[in-house]
Amino acid sequence: MPHRLCLFFRATPILVQLLWVNYAWPALFGWPDTFFTAAWVALALQSSGYLAETFRGGIEAIPRGHREAAYSVGMRPMLVFRRIILPQVALSTAPSIVNQFTVIVKSSTLVSVITVQDLMFESQRIVNIWYEPIEMLTATAAIYIIIVFLVSTAGKALSDMLRRRFGIAAAKA
């Protein structure tokens, strides 16, 4: 069942998910009760499918011998996961996770469709008032570029911190 949910959230467009969570879920489940909550739920569900596959791939990429060596010295399964598996997964999946967060930032422009007042919603409102789309949309694009740059920089810093913490040298580019 989790595999099917991941496939569903990866296969459907974010706009469809936004509209579905905003209009169908309140009728079916009585929740979410605000547009803002619906937007965040849809963005979270959409990215969860990709993140689940990223983590699955990261866990499966760890050589079986690492686990077996840990078990052979008497480590319990949770300790093996925490000390052996998780650090390697964190390092190997960090670029994909950062990429997914940048996708979430860029996908958030669509939440204005369900009247969530985000950056894109406000820029469209200003364009409708002042009739200067080039300037406003350029400024909006610049703000998104800055946000994505900050997310990418934070991800790189986190990856470097994890490498130092676990004593792994960074790959030469």
Coordinates of N, CA and C in Angstrom, one line a residue:
M1 N 0.8 -1.2 0.0 CA 0.0 0.0 0.0 C 0.9 1.3 0.0
P2 N 1.9 1.4 0.8 CA 2.7 2.6 0.8 C 3.3 2.8 -0.6
H3 N 3.7 1.7 -1.3 CA 4.3 1.9 -2.6 C 3.3 2.5 -3.6
R4 N 2.0 2.1 -3.5 CA 1.0 2.6 -4.3 C 0.7 4.1 -4.0
L5 N 0.8 4.5 -2.7 CA 0.6 5.9 -2.4 C 1.7 6.7 -2.9
C6 N 2.9 6.2 -2.8 CA 4.1 7.0 -3.4 C 3.9 7.1 -4.9
L7 N 3.5 6.1 -5.5 CA 3.3 6.1 -7.0 C 2.2 7.1 -7.3
F8 N 1.1 7.1 -6.6 CA 0.0 8.0 -6.8 C 0.5 9.5 -6.7
F9 N 1.2 9.8 -5.6 CA 1.6 11.2 -5.4 C 2.7 11.6 -6.4
R10 N 3.5 10.7 -6.9 CA 4.5 11.0 -7.9 C 3.9 11.1 -9.3
A11 N 2.8 10.4 -9.5 CA 2.2 10.4 -10.9 C 1.2 11.5 -11.1
T12 N 0.7 12.1 -10.1 CA -0.3 13.1 -10.3 C 0.3 14.5 -10.2
P13 N -0.1 15.4 -11.1 CA 0.4 16.8 -11.0 C 0.1 17.5 -9.7
I14 N 1.0 18.4 -9.3 CA 0.8 19.1 -8.0 C -0.5 20.0 -8.1
L15 N -0.8 20.5 -9.2 CA -2.0 21.3 -9.4 C -3.3 20.5 -9.1
V16 N -3.3 19.3 -9.6 CA -4.4 18.4 -9.3 C -4.5 18.1 -7.8
Q17 N -3.4 17.8 -7.2 CA -3.3 17.5 -5.8 C -3.8 18.7 -5.0
L18 N -3.3 19.9 -5.3 CA -3.8 21.1 -4.6 C -5.3 21.3 -4.7
L19 N -5.8 21.1 -5.8 CA -7.3 21.3 -6.0 C -8.0 20.2 -5.3
W20 N -7.5 18.9 -5.3 CA -8.2 17.8 -4.7 C -8.2 18.0 -3.2
V21 N -7.0 18.3 -2.6 CA -6.9 18.5 -1.1 C -7.8 19.7 -0.7
N22 N -7.8 20.7 -1.5 CA -8.6 21.9 -1.1 C -10.1 21.7 -1.2
Y23 N -10.6 21.0 -2.2 CA -12.0 20.9 -2.4 C -12.6 19.6 -2.0
A24 N -11.9 18.5 -2.2 CA -12.5 17.2 -1.9 C -12.2 16.7 -0.5
W25 N -11.1 17.0 0.0 CA -10.8 16.5 1.4 C -11.7 17.1 2.5
P26 N -12.0 18.4 2.4 CA -13.0 18.9 3.4 C -14.3 18.2 3.3
A27 N -14.8 17.9 2.1 CA -16.1 17.2 2.0 C -16.0 15.8 2.5
L28 N -14.8 15.1 2.3 CA -14.7 13.7 2.6 C -14.3 13.5 4.1
F29 N -13.3 14.4 4.6 CA -12.7 14.2 5.9 C -13.0 15.3 6.9
G30 N -13.6 16.4 6.4 CA -13.8 17.6 7.3 C -12.5 18.3 7.6
W31 N -11.5 18.0 6.9 CA -10.2 18.7 7.1 C -9.4 18.7 5.8
P32 N -8.6 19.6 5.4 CA -8.2 20.8 6.1 C -9.3 21.9 6.0
D33 N -9.2 22.8 7.0 CA -10.2 23.8 7.1 C -9.8 25.2 6.6
T34 N -8.5 25.3 6.2 CA -8.1 26.6 5.6 C -7.3 26.3 4.3
F35 N -7.3 27.3 3.4 CA -6.6 27.2 2.2 C -5.1 27.0 2.4
F36 N -4.5 27.7 3.4 CA -3.1 27.6 3.7 C -2.8 26.1 4.1
T37 N -3.6 25.5 5.0 CA -3.3 24.1 5.4 C -3.5 23.2 4.2
A38 N -4.5 23.4 3.4 CA -4.6 22.5 2.2 C -3.4 22.6 1.3
A39 N -2.9 23.8 1.1 CA -1.7 24.0 0.3 C -0.5 23.2 0.8
W40 N -0.3 23.4 2.1 CA 0.9 22.7 2.7 C 0.7 21.2 2.7
V41 N -0.5 20.7 2.9 CA -0.7 19.3 2.9 C -0.5 18.7 1.5
A42 N -1.0 19.4 0.5 CA -0.8 19.0 -0.9 C 0.7 19.0 -1.3
L43 N 1.4 20.0 -0.9 CA 2.9 20.1 -1.2 C 3.6 19.0 -0.5
A44 N 3.2 18.7 0.8 CA 3.9 17.7 1.6 C 3.6 16.3 1.0
L45 N 2.4 16.0 0.6 CA 2.0 14.7 0.0 C 2.8 14.5 -1.3
Q46 N 2.8 15.6 -2.1 CA 3.4 15.5 -3.4 C 4.9 15.2 -3.3
S47 N 5.6 15.9 -2.4 CA 7.0 15.6 -2.2 C 7.3 14.3 -1.4
S48 N 6.4 13.9 -0.6 CA 6.6 12.6 0.2 C 6.9 11.4 -0.7
G49 N 6.2 11.4 -1.9 CA 6.5 10.2 -2.8 C 7.9 10.2 -3.3
Y50 N 8.4 11.4 -3.6 CA 9.8 11.5 -4.1 C 10.8 11.3 -3.0
L51 N 10.5 11.8 -1.8 CA 11.4 11.6 -0.7 C 11.5 10.2 -0.2
A52 N 10.3 9.5 -0.2 CA 10.3 8.1 0.2 C 11.2 7.3 -0.8
E53 N 11.1 7.5 -2.1 CA 11.9 6.8 -3.0 C 13.4 7.1 -2.9
T54 N 13.7 8.4 -2.5 CA 15.0 8.8 -2.3 C 15.6 8.0 -1.1
F55 N 14.9 8.0 0.0 CA 15.4 7.3 1.2 C 15.5 5.8 0.9
R56 N 14.5 5.2 0.2 CA 14.5 3.8 -0.1 C 15.8 3.5 -0.9
G57 N 16.0 4.3 -1.9 CA 17.2 4.1 -2.7 C 18.5 4.2 -1.9
G58 N 18.5 5.2 -1.0 CA 19.7 5.4 -0.2 C 20.0 4.2 0.7
I59 N 18.9 3.7 1.3 CA 19.1 2.5 2.2 C 19.5 1.3 1.4
E60 N 18.9 1.1 0.2 CA 19.3 -0.1 -0.6 C 20.7 0.0 -1.2
A61 N 21.2 1.2 -1.3 CA 22.6 1.4 -1.8 C 23.7 1.0 -0.9
I62 N 23.4 0.9 0.4 CA 24.4 0.5 1.4 C 24.7 -0.9 1.2
P63 N 26.0 -1.2 1.1 CA 26.4 -2.6 0.9 C 26.0 -3.5 2.1
R64 N 25.5 -4.7 1.8 CA 25.0 -5.6 2.8 C 26.1 -5.9 3.9
G65 N 27.3 -5.9 3.4 CA 28.5 -6.2 4.3 C 28.6 -5.3 5.5
H66 N 28.2 -4.0 5.3 CA 28.2 -3.0 6.4 C 27.3 -3.5 7.5
R67 N 26.1 -3.9 7.2 CA 25.2 -4.4 8.2 C 25.7 -5.7 8.9
E68 N 26.2 -6.6 8.0 CA 26.7 -7.9 8.6 C 27.8 -7.7 9.5
A69 N 28.7 -6.7 9.1 CA 29.9 -6.5 10.0 C 29.4 -5.9 11.3
A70 N 28.5 -5.0 11.3 CA 28.0 -4.5 12.6 C 27.3 -5.5 13.4
Y71 N 26.5 -6.4 12.8 CA 25.9 -7.5 13.6 C 26.9 -8.5 14.1
S72 N 28.0 -8.7 13.4 CA 29.0 -9.6 13.8 C 29.8 -9.2 15.0
V73 N 29.8 -7.9 15.3 CA 30.5 -7.4 16.5 C 29.5 -7.2 17.6
G74 N 28.2 -7.6 17.4 CA 27.3 -7.6 18.5 C 26.3 -6.4 18.6
M75 N 26.3 -5.6 17.6 CA 25.4 -4.4 17.6 C 24.0 -4.9 17.4
R76 N 23.0 -4.2 18.1 CA 21.6 -4.5 17.9 C 21.1 -3.8 16.7
P77 N 19.9 -4.2 16.1 CA 19.4 -3.6 14.9 C 19.2 -2.1 15.0
M78 N 18.7 -1.6 16.1 CA 18.5 -0.1 16.1 C 19.8 0.6 16.2
L79 N 20.8 0.1 16.8 CA 22.1 0.7 16.9 C 22.8 0.6 15.5
V80 N 22.6 -0.5 14.8 CA 23.1 -0.6 13.5 C 22.5 0.5 12.6
F81 N 21.2 0.6 12.7 CA 20.5 1.6 11.9 C 21.0 3.0 12.2
R82 N 21.1 3.3 13.5 CA 21.5 4.7 13.9 C 23.0 5.0 13.7
R83 N 23.9 4.1 13.9 CA 25.3 4.3 13.7 C 25.9 4.0 12.4
I84 N 25.3 3.1 11.7 CA 25.9 2.6 10.4 C 25.1 3.0 9.2
I85 N 23.8 2.7 9.2 CA 22.9 2.9 8.1 C 22.6 4.4 7.9
L86 N 22.0 5.0 8.9 CA 21.5 6.4 8.9 C 22.6 7.4 8.4
P87 N 23.8 7.4 9.0 CA 24.8 8.4 8.5 C 25.1 8.2 7.0
Q88 N 25.2 7.0 6.5 CA 25.5 6.8 5.1 C 24.3 7.2 4.2
V89 N 23.1 7.0 4.7 CA 21.9 7.4 4.0 C 21.8 8.9 3.9
A90 N 22.1 9.5 5.0 CA 22.1 11.0 5.1 C 23.0 11.6 4.1
L91 N 24.2 11.1 4.0 CA 25.2 11.6 3.1 C 24.9 11.4 1.7
S92 N 24.4 10.2 1.4 CA 24.2 9.8 0.0 C 22.9 10.5 -0.6
T93 N 22.0 10.7 0.3 CA 20.7 11.3 -0.2 C 20.6 12.8 -0.1
A94 N 21.6 13.4 0.6 CA 21.5 14.9 0.8 C 21.3 15.7 -0.4
P95 N 22.0 15.5 -1.5 CA 21.7 16.3 -2.7 C 20.3 16.1 -3.3
S96 N 19.8 14.9 -3.2 CA 18.4 14.7 -3.7 C 17.4 15.3 -2.8
I97 N 17.6 15.3 -1.5 CA 16.7 16.0 -0.6 C 16.7 17.5 -0.8
V98 N 17.9 18.1 -0.9 CA 18.0 19.5 -1.2 C 17.3 19.8 -2.5
N99 N 17.5 19.0 -3.5 CA 16.8 19.2 -4.8 C 15.3 19.2 -4.6
Q100 N 14.8 18.3 -3.8 CA 13.3 18.2 -3.5 C 12.8 19.4 -2.8
F101 N 13.6 19.9 -1.9 CA 13.1 21.1 -1.2 C 13.1 22.3 -2.2
T102 N 14.0 22.4 -3.1 CA 13.9 23.5 -4.1 C 12.7 23.3 -5.0
V103 N 12.4 22.0 -5.3 CA 11.1 21.8 -6.1 C 9.9 22.2 -5.3
I104 N 9.9 22.0 -4.0 CA 8.8 22.4 -3.2 C 8.6 23.9 -3.2
V105 N 9.8 24.6 -3.1 CA 9.8 26.1 -3.1 C 9.2 26.6 -4.5
K106 N 9.6 26.0 -5.6 CA 9.1 26.4 -6.9 C 7.7 26.0 -7.1
S107 N 7.3 24.8 -6.6 CA 5.9 24.4 -6.7 C 4.9 25.3 -5.9
S108 N 5.5 25.9 -4.9 CA 4.6 26.7 -4.0 C 4.0 27.9 -4.8
T109 N 4.5 28.2 -6.0 CA 3.9 29.3 -6.8 C 2.5 28.9 -7.2
L110 N 2.2 27.6 -7.2 CA 0.8 27.2 -7.6 C -0.2 27.3 -6.5
V111 N 0.2 27.5 -5.3 CA -0.8 27.6 -4.2 C -1.7 28.9 -4.4
S112 N -1.3 29.8 -5.2 CA -2.1 31.0 -5.4 C -3.4 30.6 -6.2
V113 N -3.4 29.5 -6.8 CA -4.6 29.0 -7.5 C -5.7 28.8 -6.6
I114 N -5.4 28.3 -5.3 CA -6.5 28.1 -4.3 C -6.5 29.3 -3.3
T115 N -6.1 30.5 -3.8 CA -6.2 31.7 -3.1 C -5.4 31.8 -1.8
V116 N -4.3 31.1 -1.8 CA -3.3 31.3 -0.7 C -2.5 32.5 -1.1
Q117 N -2.3 33.4 -0.2 CA -1.6 34.6 -0.5 C -0.1 34.4 -0.3
D118 N 0.5 33.9 -1.3 CA 2.0 33.7 -1.3 C 2.6 34.8 -2.1
L119 N 3.9 34.6 -2.4 CA 4.7 35.6 -3.1 C 4.1 35.8 -4.5
M120 N 3.7 34.7 -5.2 CA 3.2 34.8 -6.6 C 1.8 35.5 -6.6
F121 N 1.0 35.1 -5.6 CA -0.3 35.7 -5.5 C -0.2 37.3 -5.3
E122 N 0.7 37.7 -4.5 CA 0.9 39.1 -4.2 C 1.5 39.8 -5.4
S123 N 2.4 39.1 -6.1 CA 2.9 39.8 -7.3 C 1.9 39.9 -8.4
Q124 N 1.0 38.9 -8.6 CA -0.1 39.1 -9.5 C -1.0 40.2 -9.2
R125 N -1.3 40.3 -7.9 CA -2.2 41.4 -7.4 C -1.6 42.7 -7.7
I126 N -0.3 42.9 -7.5 CA 0.4 44.2 -7.8 C 0.4 44.4 -9.3
V127 N 0.6 43.4 -10.1 CA 0.6 43.6 -11.6 C -0.8 44.1 -12.0
N128 N -1.8 43.5 -11.4 CA -3.2 43.9 -11.7 C -3.5 45.4 -11.3
I129 N -2.8 45.9 -10.3 CA -3.0 47.3 -9.9 C -2.2 48.2 -10.7
W130 N -0.9 47.9 -10.9 CA 0.0 48.9 -11.5 C 0.3 48.6 -13.0
Y131 N -0.1 47.5 -13.5 CA 0.1 47.1 -14.9 C 1.5 47.2 -15.3
E132 N 2.4 46.7 -14.5 CA 3.9 46.6 -14.8 C 4.3 45.2 -14.6
P133 N 3.9 44.3 -15.5 CA 4.2 42.8 -15.3 C 5.7 42.5 -15.4
I134 N 6.4 43.1 -16.3 CA 7.9 42.8 -16.5 C 8.6 43.0 -15.2
E135 N 8.5 44.2 -14.6 CA 9.2 44.6 -13.4 C 8.8 43.7 -12.2
M136 N 7.5 43.5 -12.1 CA 7.1 42.7 -10.9 C 7.4 41.3 -11.0
L137 N 7.2 40.7 -12.2 CA 7.6 39.3 -12.3 C 9.1 39.0 -12.3
T138 N 9.9 40.0 -12.8 CA 11.3 39.9 -12.7 C 11.7 39.9 -11.2
A139 N 11.1 40.8 -10.4 CA 11.4 40.9 -9.0 C 11.0 39.6 -8.3
T140 N 9.9 39.1 -8.7 CA 9.4 37.8 -8.1 C 10.4 36.7 -8.4
A141 N 10.8 36.6 -9.6 CA 11.8 35.6 -10.0 C 13.1 35.7 -9.2
A142 N 13.5 37.0 -9.1 CA 14.7 37.2 -8.3 C 14.6 36.7 -6.8
I143 N 13.4 37.0 -6.3 CA 13.2 36.5 -4.9 C 13.2 35.0 -4.8
Y144 N 12.6 34.3 -5.8 CA 12.6 32.9 -5.8 C 14.0 32.3 -6.0
I145 N 14.8 33.0 -6.8 CA 16.2 32.6 -7.1 C 17.0 32.7 -5.7
I146 N 16.8 33.8 -5.0 CA 17.5 34.0 -3.7 C 17.0 32.9 -2.7
I147 N 15.7 32.6 -2.7 CA 15.3 31.5 -1.8 C 15.9 30.2 -2.1
V148 N 15.9 29.8 -3.4 CA 16.4 28.5 -3.8 C 17.9 28.5 -3.6
F149 N 18.6 29.6 -3.8 CA 20.1 29.7 -3.5 C 20.3 29.5 -2.0
L150 N 19.5 30.1 -1.1 CA 19.6 29.9 0.3 C 19.3 28.4 0.7
V151 N 18.3 27.8 0.1 CA 18.0 26.4 0.4 C 19.2 25.5 0.0
S152 N 19.7 25.8 -1.2 CA 20.9 25.0 -1.7 C 22.1 25.2 -0.8
T153 N 22.4 26.4 -0.4 CA 23.5 26.7 0.4 C 23.4 26.0 1.8
A154 N 22.2 26.1 2.4 CA 21.9 25.4 3.6 C 22.1 23.9 3.5
G155 N 21.6 23.4 2.4 CA 21.8 21.9 2.2 C 23.3 21.5 2.0
K156 N 24.1 22.4 1.3 CA 25.5 22.1 1.2 C 26.2 22.2 2.6
A157 N 25.8 23.2 3.4 CA 26.4 23.4 4.7 C 26.1 22.2 5.6
L158 N 24.8 21.7 5.5 CA 24.4 20.5 6.3 C 25.2 19.3 5.8
S159 N 25.3 19.1 4.5 CA 26.1 18.0 4.0 C 27.5 18.0 4.5
D160 N 28.2 19.2 4.4 CA 29.5 19.3 4.9 C 29.6 19.1 6.4
M161 N 28.6 19.5 7.2 CA 28.6 19.3 8.6 C 28.5 17.8 8.9
L162 N 27.7 17.1 8.2 CA 27.5 15.6 8.3 C 28.8 14.9 8.0
R163 N 29.5 15.3 6.9 CA 30.7 14.7 6.5 C 31.8 14.9 7.6
R164 N 31.9 16.1 8.2 CA 32.8 16.3 9.3 C 32.5 15.5 10.5
R165 N 31.2 15.4 10.8 CA 30.7 14.7 12.0 C 31.0 13.2 11.9
F166 N 30.9 12.7 10.7 CA 31.1 11.2 10.5 C 32.5 10.9 10.0
G167 N 33.3 12.0 9.8 CA 34.7 11.8 9.4 C 34.9 11.2 8.0
I168 N 34.1 11.8 7.0 CA 34.1 11.3 5.6 C 34.6 12.5 4.8
A169 N 35.6 12.3 4.0 CA 36.2 13.3 3.1 C 35.2 13.6 2.0
A170 N 35.1 14.9 1.7 CA 34.2 15.3 0.5 C 34.9 14.9 -0.8
A171 N 34.0 14.5 -1.7 CA 34.5 14.1 -3.0 C 35.0 15.3 -3.8
K172 N 36.1 15.1 -4.5 CA 36.7 16.1 -5.3 C 35.9 16.3 -6.6
A173 N 35.6 17.6 -6.9 CA 34.8 17.8 -8.1 C 35.7 18.1 -9.3

